[in-house]
C-alpha positions in Angstrom: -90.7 22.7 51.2 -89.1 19.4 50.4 -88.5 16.8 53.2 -85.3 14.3 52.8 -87.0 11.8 52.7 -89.1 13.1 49.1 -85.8 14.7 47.9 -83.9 10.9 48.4 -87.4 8.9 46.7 -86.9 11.8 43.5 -82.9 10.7 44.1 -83.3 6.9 43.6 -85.9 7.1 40.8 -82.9 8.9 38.9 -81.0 6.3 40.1 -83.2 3.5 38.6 -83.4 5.2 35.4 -79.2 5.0 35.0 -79.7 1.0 36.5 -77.1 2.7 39.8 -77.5 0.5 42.7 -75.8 2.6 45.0 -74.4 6.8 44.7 -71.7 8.7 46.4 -72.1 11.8 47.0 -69.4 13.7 48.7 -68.9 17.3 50.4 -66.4 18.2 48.4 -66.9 20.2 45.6 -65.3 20.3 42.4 -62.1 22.4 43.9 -61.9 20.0 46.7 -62.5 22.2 49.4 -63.9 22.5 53.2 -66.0 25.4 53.0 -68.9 25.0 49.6 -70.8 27.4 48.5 -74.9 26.8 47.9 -74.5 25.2 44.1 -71.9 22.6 45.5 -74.0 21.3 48.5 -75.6 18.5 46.9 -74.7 16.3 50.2 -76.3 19.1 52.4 -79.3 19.2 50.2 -79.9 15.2 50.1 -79.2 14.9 53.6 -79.8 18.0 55.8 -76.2 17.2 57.4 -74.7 20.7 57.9 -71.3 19.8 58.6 -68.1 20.7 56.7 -66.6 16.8 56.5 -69.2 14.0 55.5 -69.6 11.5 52.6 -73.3 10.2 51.9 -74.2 6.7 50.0 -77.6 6.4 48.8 -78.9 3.0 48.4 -81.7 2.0 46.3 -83.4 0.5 50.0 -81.1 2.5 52.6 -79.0 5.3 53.1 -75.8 6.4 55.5 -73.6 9.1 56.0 -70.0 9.0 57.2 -68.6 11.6 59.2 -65.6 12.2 62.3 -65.7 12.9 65.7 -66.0 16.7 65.4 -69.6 16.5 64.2 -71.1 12.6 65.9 -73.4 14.9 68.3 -74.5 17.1 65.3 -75.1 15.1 62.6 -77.6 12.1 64.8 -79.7 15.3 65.6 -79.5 16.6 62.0 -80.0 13.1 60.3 -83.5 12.0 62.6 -86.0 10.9 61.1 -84.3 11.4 57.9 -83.9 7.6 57.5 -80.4 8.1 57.0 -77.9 6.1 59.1 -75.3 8.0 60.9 -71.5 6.2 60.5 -69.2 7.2 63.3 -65.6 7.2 61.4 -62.9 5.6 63.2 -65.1 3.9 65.9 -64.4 0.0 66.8 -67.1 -1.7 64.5 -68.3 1.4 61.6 -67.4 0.0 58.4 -65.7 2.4 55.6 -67.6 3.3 52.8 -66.1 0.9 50.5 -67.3 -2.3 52.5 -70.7 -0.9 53.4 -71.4 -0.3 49.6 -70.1 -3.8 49.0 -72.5 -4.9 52.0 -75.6 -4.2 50.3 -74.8 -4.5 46.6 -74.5 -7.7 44.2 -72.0 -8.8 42.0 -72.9 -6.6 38.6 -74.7 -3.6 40.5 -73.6 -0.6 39.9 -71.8 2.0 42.4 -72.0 5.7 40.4 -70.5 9.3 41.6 -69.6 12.2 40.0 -66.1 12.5 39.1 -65.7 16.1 39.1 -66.4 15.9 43.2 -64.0 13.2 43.9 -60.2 13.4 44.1 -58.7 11.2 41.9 -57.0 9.4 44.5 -60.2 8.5 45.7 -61.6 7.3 42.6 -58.5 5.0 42.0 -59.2 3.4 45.2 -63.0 3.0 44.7 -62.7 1.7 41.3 -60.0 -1.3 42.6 -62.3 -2.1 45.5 -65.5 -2.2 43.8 -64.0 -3.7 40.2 -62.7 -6.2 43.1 -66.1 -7.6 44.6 -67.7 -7.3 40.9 -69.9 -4.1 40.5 -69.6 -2.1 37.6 -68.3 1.4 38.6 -69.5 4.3 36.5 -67.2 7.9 37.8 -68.8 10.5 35.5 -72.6 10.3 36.2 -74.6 13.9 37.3 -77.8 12.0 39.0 -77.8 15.6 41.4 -78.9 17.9 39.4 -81.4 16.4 37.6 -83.4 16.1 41.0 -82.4 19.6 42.3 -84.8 21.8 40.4 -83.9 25.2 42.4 -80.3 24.5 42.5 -78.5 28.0 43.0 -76.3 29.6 40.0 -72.8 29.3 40.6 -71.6 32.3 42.3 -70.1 35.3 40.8 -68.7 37.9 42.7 -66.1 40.5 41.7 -62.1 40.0 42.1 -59.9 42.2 44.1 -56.3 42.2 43.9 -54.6 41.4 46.8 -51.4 43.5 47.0 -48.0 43.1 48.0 -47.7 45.5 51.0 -50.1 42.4 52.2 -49.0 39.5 49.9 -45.1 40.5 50.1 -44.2 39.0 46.7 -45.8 39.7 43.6 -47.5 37.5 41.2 -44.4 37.4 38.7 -42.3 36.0 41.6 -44.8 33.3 42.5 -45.3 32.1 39.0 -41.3 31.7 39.1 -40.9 29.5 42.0 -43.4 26.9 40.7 -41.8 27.2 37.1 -38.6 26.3 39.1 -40.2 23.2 40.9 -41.3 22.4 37.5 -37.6 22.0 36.1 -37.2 20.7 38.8 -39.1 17.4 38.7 -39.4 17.2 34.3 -42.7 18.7 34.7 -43.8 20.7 31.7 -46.8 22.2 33.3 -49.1 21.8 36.1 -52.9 21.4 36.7 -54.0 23.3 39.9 -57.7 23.0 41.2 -57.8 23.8 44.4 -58.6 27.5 44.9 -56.7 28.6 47.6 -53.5 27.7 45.5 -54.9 29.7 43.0 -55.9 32.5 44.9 -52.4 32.4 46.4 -50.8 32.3 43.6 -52.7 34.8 41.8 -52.8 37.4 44.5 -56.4 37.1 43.6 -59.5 37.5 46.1 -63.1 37.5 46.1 -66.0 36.5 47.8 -67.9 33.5 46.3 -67.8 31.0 49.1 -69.1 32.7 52.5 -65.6 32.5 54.6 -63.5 32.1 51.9 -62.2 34.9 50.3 -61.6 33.2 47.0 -62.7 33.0 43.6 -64.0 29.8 42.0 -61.2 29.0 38.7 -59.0 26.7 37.5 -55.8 27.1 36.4 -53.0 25.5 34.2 -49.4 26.6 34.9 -46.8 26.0 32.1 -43.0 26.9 31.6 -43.5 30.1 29.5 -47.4 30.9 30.3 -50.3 30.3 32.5 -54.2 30.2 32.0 -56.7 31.2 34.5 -60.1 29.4 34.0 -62.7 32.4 35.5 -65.2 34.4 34.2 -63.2 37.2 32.7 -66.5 40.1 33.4 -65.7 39.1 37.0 -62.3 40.2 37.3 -61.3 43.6 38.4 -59.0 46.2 36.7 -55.9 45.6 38.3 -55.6 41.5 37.7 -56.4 42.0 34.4 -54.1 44.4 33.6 -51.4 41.6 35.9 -52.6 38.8 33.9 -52.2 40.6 31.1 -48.3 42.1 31.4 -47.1 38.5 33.2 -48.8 36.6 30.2 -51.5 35.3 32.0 -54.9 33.8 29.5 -57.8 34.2 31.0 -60.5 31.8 29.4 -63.9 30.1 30.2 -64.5 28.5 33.6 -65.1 24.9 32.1 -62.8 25.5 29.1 -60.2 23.4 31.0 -62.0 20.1 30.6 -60.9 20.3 27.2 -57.9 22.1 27.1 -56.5 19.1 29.5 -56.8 17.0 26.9 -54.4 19.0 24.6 -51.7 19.2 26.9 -47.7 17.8 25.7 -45.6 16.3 27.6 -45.5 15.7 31.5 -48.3 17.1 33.2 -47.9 17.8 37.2 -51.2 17.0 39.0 -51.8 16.5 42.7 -54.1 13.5 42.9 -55.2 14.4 46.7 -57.0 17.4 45.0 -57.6 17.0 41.0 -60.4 15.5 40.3 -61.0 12.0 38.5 -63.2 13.8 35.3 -60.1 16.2 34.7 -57.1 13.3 35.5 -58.9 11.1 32.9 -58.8 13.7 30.0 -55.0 13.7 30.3 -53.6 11.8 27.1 -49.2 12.4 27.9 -47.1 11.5 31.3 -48.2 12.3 34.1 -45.9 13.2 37.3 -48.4 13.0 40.8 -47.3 14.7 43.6 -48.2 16.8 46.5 -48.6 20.5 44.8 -46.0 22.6 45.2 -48.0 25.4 46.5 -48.8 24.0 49.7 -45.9 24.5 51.4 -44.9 27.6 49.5 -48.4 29.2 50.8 -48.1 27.6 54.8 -44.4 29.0 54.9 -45.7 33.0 55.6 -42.9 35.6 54.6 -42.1 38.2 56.9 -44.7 40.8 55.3 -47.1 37.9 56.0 -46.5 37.6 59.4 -46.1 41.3 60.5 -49.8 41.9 58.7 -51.0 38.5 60.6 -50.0 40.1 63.8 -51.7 43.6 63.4 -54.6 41.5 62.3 -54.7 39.3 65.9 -53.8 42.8 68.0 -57.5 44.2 65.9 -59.5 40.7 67.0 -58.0 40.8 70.5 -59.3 44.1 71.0 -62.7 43.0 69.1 -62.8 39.8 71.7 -61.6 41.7 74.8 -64.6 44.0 74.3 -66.9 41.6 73.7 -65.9 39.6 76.8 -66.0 42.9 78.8 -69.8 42.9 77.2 -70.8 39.6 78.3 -69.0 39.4 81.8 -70.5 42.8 82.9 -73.8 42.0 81.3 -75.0 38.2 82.1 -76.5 39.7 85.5 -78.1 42.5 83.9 -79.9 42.1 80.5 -81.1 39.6 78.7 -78.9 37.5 76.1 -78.7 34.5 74.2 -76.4 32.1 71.9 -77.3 34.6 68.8 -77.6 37.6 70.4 -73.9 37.1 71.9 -72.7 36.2 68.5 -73.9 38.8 66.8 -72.6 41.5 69.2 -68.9 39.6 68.6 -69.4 40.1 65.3 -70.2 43.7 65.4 -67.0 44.2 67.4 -64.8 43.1 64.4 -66.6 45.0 61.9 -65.5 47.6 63.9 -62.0 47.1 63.2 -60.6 48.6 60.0 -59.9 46.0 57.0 -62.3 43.9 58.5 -63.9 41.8 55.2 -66.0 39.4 57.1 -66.3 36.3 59.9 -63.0 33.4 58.8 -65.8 30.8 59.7 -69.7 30.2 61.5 -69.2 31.2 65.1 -70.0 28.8 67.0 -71.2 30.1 70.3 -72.7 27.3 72.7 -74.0 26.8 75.5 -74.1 24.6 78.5 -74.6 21.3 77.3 -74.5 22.6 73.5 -71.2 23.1 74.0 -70.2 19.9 73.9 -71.1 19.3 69.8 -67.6 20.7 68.7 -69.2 22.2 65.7 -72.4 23.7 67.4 -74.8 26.2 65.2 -77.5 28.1 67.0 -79.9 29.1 64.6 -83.5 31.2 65.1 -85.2 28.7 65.2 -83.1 26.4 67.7 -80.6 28.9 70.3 -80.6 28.5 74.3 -80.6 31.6 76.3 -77.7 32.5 78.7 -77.8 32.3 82.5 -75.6 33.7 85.1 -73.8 30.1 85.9 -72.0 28.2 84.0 -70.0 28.5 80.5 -70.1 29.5 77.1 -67.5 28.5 74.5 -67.7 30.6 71.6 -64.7 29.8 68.4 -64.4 32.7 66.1 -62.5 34.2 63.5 -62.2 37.0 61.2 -60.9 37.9 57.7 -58.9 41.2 57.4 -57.0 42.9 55.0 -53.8 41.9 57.0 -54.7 38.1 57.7 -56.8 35.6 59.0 -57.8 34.7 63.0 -59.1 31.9 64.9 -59.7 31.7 68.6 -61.7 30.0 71.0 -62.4 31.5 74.8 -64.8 29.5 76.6 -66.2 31.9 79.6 -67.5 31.5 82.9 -71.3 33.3 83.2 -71.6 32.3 87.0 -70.7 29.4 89.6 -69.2 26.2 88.2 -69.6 23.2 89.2 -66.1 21.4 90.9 -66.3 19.2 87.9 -66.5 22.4 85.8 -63.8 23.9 87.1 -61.3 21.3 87.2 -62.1 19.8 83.5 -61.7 24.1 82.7 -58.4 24.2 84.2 -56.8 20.6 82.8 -58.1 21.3 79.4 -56.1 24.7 79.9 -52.6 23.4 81.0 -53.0 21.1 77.8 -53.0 24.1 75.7 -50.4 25.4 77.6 -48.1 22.3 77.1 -48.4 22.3 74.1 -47.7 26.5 73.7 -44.6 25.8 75.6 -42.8 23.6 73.5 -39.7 24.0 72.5 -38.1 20.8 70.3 -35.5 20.2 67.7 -36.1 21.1 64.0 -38.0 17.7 61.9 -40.4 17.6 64.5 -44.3 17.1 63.1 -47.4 18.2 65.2 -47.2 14.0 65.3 -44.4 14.5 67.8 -46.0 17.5 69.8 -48.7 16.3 70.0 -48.9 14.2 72.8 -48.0 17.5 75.2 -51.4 19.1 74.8 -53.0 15.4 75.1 -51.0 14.3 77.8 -52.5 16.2 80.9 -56.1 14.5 79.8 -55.1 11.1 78.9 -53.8 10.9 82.3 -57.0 11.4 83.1 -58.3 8.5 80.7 -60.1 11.7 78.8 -59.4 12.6 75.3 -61.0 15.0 72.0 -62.2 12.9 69.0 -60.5 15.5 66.9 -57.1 17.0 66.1 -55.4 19.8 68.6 -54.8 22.1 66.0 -54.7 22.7 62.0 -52.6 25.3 59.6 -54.1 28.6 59.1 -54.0 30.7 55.9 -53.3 33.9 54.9 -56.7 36.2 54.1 -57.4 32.0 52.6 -59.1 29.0 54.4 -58.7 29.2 58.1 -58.0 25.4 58.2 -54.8 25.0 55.8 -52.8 22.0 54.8 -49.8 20.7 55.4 -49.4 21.1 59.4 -51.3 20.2 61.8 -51.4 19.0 65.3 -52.5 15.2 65.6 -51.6 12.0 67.3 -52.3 9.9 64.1 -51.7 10.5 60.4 -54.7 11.3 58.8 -54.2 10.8 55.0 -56.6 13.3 53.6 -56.3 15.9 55.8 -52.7 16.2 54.5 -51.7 18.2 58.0 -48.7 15.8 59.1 -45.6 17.5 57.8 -42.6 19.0 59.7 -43.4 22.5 61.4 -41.5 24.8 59.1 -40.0 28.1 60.3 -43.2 30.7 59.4 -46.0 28.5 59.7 -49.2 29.1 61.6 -50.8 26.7 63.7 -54.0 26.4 65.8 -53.6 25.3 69.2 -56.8 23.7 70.7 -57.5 21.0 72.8 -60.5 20.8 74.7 -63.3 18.4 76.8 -66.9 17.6 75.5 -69.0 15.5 77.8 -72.4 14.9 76.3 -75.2 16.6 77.9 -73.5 18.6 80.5 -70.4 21.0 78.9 -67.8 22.1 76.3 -64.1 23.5 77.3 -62.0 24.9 74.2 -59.0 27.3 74.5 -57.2 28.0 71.4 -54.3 30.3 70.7 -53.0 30.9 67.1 -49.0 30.2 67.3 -46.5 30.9 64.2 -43.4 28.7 64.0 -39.7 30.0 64.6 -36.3 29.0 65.1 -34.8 28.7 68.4 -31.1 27.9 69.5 -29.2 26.5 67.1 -25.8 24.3 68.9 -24.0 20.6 68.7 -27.4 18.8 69.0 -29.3 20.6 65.7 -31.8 23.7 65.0 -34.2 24.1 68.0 -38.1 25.3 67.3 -40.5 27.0 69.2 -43.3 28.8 68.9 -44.6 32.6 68.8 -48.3 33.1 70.3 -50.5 35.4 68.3 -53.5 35.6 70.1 -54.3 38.1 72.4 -57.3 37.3 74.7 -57.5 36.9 78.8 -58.1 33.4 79.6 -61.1 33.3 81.7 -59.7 33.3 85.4 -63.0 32.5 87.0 -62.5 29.4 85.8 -59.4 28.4 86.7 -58.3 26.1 89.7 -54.4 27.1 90.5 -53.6 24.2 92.7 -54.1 21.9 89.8 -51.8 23.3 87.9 -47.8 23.2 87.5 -45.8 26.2 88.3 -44.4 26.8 85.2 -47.6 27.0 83.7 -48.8 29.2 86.0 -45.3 31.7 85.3 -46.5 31.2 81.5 -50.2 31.9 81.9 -49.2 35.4 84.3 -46.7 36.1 81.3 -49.4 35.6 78.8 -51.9 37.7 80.9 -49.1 40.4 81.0 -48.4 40.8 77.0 -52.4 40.7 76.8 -52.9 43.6 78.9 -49.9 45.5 77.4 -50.8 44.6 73.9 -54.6 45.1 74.2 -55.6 47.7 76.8 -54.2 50.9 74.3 -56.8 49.7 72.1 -60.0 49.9 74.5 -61.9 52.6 76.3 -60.9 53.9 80.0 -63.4 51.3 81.5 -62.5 48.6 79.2 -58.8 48.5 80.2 -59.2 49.2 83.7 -61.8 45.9 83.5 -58.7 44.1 81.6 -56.4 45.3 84.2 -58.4 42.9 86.2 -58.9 40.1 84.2 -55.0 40.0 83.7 -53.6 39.9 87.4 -51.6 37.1 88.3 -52.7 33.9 89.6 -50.8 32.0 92.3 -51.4 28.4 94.1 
C-alpha cells in the first residue's frame, strides 16, 4: 500500500509537468457537500485526514492542511509523519489559505485547483487574491486523477421514490414554488447542484454516499420544464413514470457542462454551491443568490414533522435499550468502543423503516472523548471500564426522518471534576432548550444561553452548539444553526423559522482526560403572539434519559431541575410502551426526579 508521503512525490511530479507551483485540493466534491463518497476523496487519499471539513495545499517543497476546531485533536494524529502541516482555523496566528499560498510562491508561479470542486464564490476570491500578488491562477486543472490509479467508479445505486404520506407535497407542487420564486426575481431558470436540493425536490432517494440517502445528479430548473442530470438505468419505476407525466428530461450525468452553455436569458445560480467549471460555461445574465430550496426544505410541513417524531419515539427506544445494555453490562462482560457501537446499531435496525446510520457513530472513550469527531476503528478502539464516561453521537435514517443524539454515560465513579464539568455542560443544553424569544431571532441571538453557563467558567467548545437537520437528507442542514459568530460558508445563520429542526449540543473536551456532549433535536414553533410581536420556542424531539449518575443537583438552578424532572417524565411515558417488562421497569429508574 501507498504511503502519503509516495502518493504526494507522484502528486508534485504531476504538478511539475503542468509548471503548478502550488494545488488546492478541497473536500468538497463536485455537489458541494459534507459527506463524499470514495471517488470524491481525493483530499482523504493525498492526506489520510478523515475528517468531513478540511482544505489541503500541496507545495512543490511543503504541504498543509486547514481544518476547524471540531477535528484539531484528529487531524495532528492523522497527519504524523505525513509531512503535512496541520493549520488550526481561527486560532490567533494560522494564516488563511490564500496568504500561506502567497507565503511560499513567487510572482509568476502558478496556484492550480479543480474547478468542478470549488464553489464559485471561492474561486472568485482566490482568483482576485492570487491575480493580486502576481501568480498565474489556472481553475480547471485534474492533476488527481492522473496519480490515483485505483480511484473508485462513481457510485451507482438504484432510486427510490420517496412518497408523500412521508414527503407531504408532491413533486408537481415543489417544481411550482421554485417556478414562482423564479418570476419572482426575472429568473428564467435555475442551475441546482447540490444534491440534497435535488433530492428534495425530486422526492428522489438513493444510497450512493454512505449517510446520505441521495443520488448523485444535476439538475436545471426552467419555467415550463426541468432536466435531471442522472443515469437514467438507475432510476426506478415510479420517478420515471413522475418525471415523465411532470415533464421532467432525464439526460446524461455530465451532459450539463454543455447544456449550461446553451441556456437564454437569466440563469439563477447560488454561487455558495455551483461550481466555478459550470458558472464559467454560462454565456446570458446571471442572477446569484442563495437557492431557493434552502429554506423551502429547512421549513418541515406538518407531514414532515409528525413522521420526524415517530422516527425520534423508534431511536429513543433503540437508545434506551442500548443504555439499558451498557449500564447493566460494564460490570459484567467484556466491551469496547466497537463493540458498544455495533450493539447501538443493531438496536435501530430493529426498528421498522430503519435504512441505515444518519452519520459514523462516534463512540469514545475516556480521554478519546475529547476529539469531537472521534472514530474507533479495528485497528485503534479502547476497551470500556467500569469508571468513568463514554460519549457516544448517533443517528439514524428512517423512512419517517432523520435523528441525531448524543448521551454521554457514566460506566462507574467520576471524578469531582467529572461530575461537575457533566452537570454544567448539561444546564447549557438546558438553557438553551428552554428558550423562549420573540420571532427574528437567529441561533446568533440564542446562542449565548447554552454558552453562557461555561464561559462563566472561562470554558468554551471550538465548534457550533447546534446545526439544521434534514429530512431522510444530510443530518447537518443549512440555513439555521446555533453559533456565536457568523460563519459564511456554513450558511447556518438565518432566523429560526416556524418548522425548523435544530441540534442542540454543547459540550466540554479537555485534552487527555474527557468528552461531555448532550444533544436533543428541537423543532421550532410559535409561541404567544401579543403587543410586543410573535414569541418562539422550541419542541424537544429526543427522547433519551439523561444520565443521572452524572449529575450534581446542587450545581444547578431550580428551574432547570423542574425542566430536566419534566423531560425525564415525557421520556418515560413516551418510551417505556416501547421496551420489554425489565427494560421499563429499569427506565422507571433512570427517570425519577432529581432534587437539590
Amino acid at each position: 500500500m501507498e504511503t502519503i508521503q509516495e502518493r504526494l512525490r507522484a502528486l508534485r511530479e504531476e504538478m511539475r509537468k503542468n509548471k503548478v507551483s502550488a494545488l488546492i485540493v478541497p473536500t468538497s466534491d463536485f455537489h458541494d457537500t459534507e459527506y463524499v463518497c470514495d471517488y470524491f476523496g481525493a483530499r482523504k487519499y493525498l492526506s489520510g485526514f478523515t475528517g468531513s471539513a478540511g482544505t489541503l495545499v500541496v507545495g512543490l517543497d511543503s504541504a498543509a492542511l486547514w481544518t476547524d476546531g471540531r477535528y484539531f485533536i484528529q487531524a495532528a494524529s492523522q497527519l504524523e509523519n505525513t509531512g503535512i502541516e496541520l493549520m488550526k482555523m481561527g486560532m490567533e496566528g494560522v494564516p488563511t489559505i490564500p496568504a500561506y499560498i502567497c507565503s511560499i510562491l513567487k510572482p509568476g508561479e502558478c496556484v492550480a485547483f479543480d474547478g468542478r470542486t470549488v464553489n464559485v464564490g471561492e474561486a472568485r476570491r482566490y482568483d482576485r487574491i492570487f491575480r493580486a500578488s502576481g501568480l498565474r491562477v489556472e481553475s480547471n486543472l485534474d492533476l488527481i486523477s492522473p496519480v490515483w490509479p485505483d480511484r473508485p467508479a462513481l457510485p451507482h445505486s438504484k432510486t427510490f421514490h420517496y412518497g408523500v404520506e412521508h414527503t407531504g407535497a408532491e413533486m408537481d407542487q415543489k417544481l411550482a414554488r421554485v417556478r414562482e420564486r423564479l418570476r419572482e426575481e426575472g429568473a428564467d431558470q435555475i442551475v441546482l447542484t447540490k444534491i440534497d436540493e435535488i433530492a428534495w425536490l425530486y422526492n428522489l432517494r438513493a444510497s450512493d454516499i454512505p449517510s446520505f440517502p441521495v443520488a448523485l445528479a444535476y439538475s436545471i430548473v426552467f419555467q415550463d420544464g426541468a432536466v435531471l442530470y442522472i443515469d437514467a438505468t438507475r432510476l426506478d419505476d415510479e420517478s420515471k413514470a413522475l418525471f415523465a407525466r411532470h415533464g421532467v428530461r432525464v439526460c446524461d450525468y455530465d451532459a450539463i457542462y454543455d447544456e449550461v452553455k446553451t441556456l437564454q436569458g437569466t440563469t439563477w445560480i447560488d454561487p455558495s454551491t455551483i461550481n466555478a467549471t459550470l458558472v464559467s460555461g454560462i454565456q446570458g445574465e446571471r442572477f446569484e443568490q442563495f437557492s431557493p430550496i434552502v429554506k423551502m426544505k429547512a421549513v418541515k410541513n406538518k407531514v414532515e414533522l409528525e413522521n420526524t417524531r415517530e422516527a425520534h419515539l423508534k431511536d429513543g427506544a433503540a437508545c434506551t435499550k442500548f443504555m439499558y445494555w451498557l449500564k447493566n453490562g460494564i460490570q459484567k462482560q467484556p466491551m469496547d468502543e466497537l463493540s458498544a457501537a455495533a450493539y447501538l446499531q443493531a438496536r435501530r435496525k430493529e426498528q421498522e423503516g430503519y435504512l441505515e446510520d444518519s452519520f459514523n457513530t462516534i463512540c469514545a472513550y475516556g480521554p478519546n472523548a475529547a476529539m469531537m469527531h472521534y472514530a474507533a476503528t479495528p485497528q485503534s478502539f479502547s476497551a470500556l471500564e467500569p469508571k468513568g464516561m463514554l460519549l457516544v453521537d448517533s443517528g439514524g435514517h428512517y423512512l419517517e426522518g432523520t435523528t441525531d443524539i448524543t448521551r454521554t454515560y457514566v460506566l462507574g465513579p467520576l471524578t469531582g471534576e467529572e461530575k461537575a464539568w457533566f452537570t454544567k455542560a448539561l444546564r447549557s443544553h438546558i438553557r438553551l432548550e428552554m428558550a423562549h424569544f420573540l420571532y427574528g431571532c437567529s441561533g446568533l441571538n440564542l446562542d449565548i444561553l447554552a454558552r453562557g453557563p461555561l464561559w462563566n467558567e472561562d470554558m468554551d467548545y471550538q465548534c457550533g452548539t447546534g446545526h439544521g437537520v434534514g429530512h431522510l437528507l444530510s443530518v447537518h442542514e443549512a440555513p439555521n444553526g446555533f453559533r456565536w459568530r457568523i460563519v459564511p460558508e456554513r450558511n447556518d445563520s438565518a432566523v429560526l423559522e416556524e418548522g425548523m429542526i435544530q441540534s442542540n449540543e454543547p459540550g466540554v473536551y479537555e485534552e487527555g482526560k474527557f468528552g461531555i456532549r448532550h444533544e436533543n433535536e428541537m423543532v421550532v414553533r410559535k409561541g404567544a403572539k401579543n403587543k410586543y410581536g410573535q414569541f418562539m420556542e422550541f419542541e424537544n424531539l429526543t427522547f433519551v434519559p439523561f444520565d443521572r449518575d452524572g449529575i450534581d443537583p446542587s450545581l444547578m438552578m431550580d428551574d432547570e431541575i423542574a425542566w430536566l424532572n419534566a423531560y425525564h417524565r415525557q421520556v418515560y411515558d413516551k418510551i417505556a410502551p416501547r421496551l420489554n417488562e425489565e427494560e421499563a421497569a429499569w427506565l422507571q429508574e433512570a427517570t425519577k426526579p432529581i432534587s437539590k
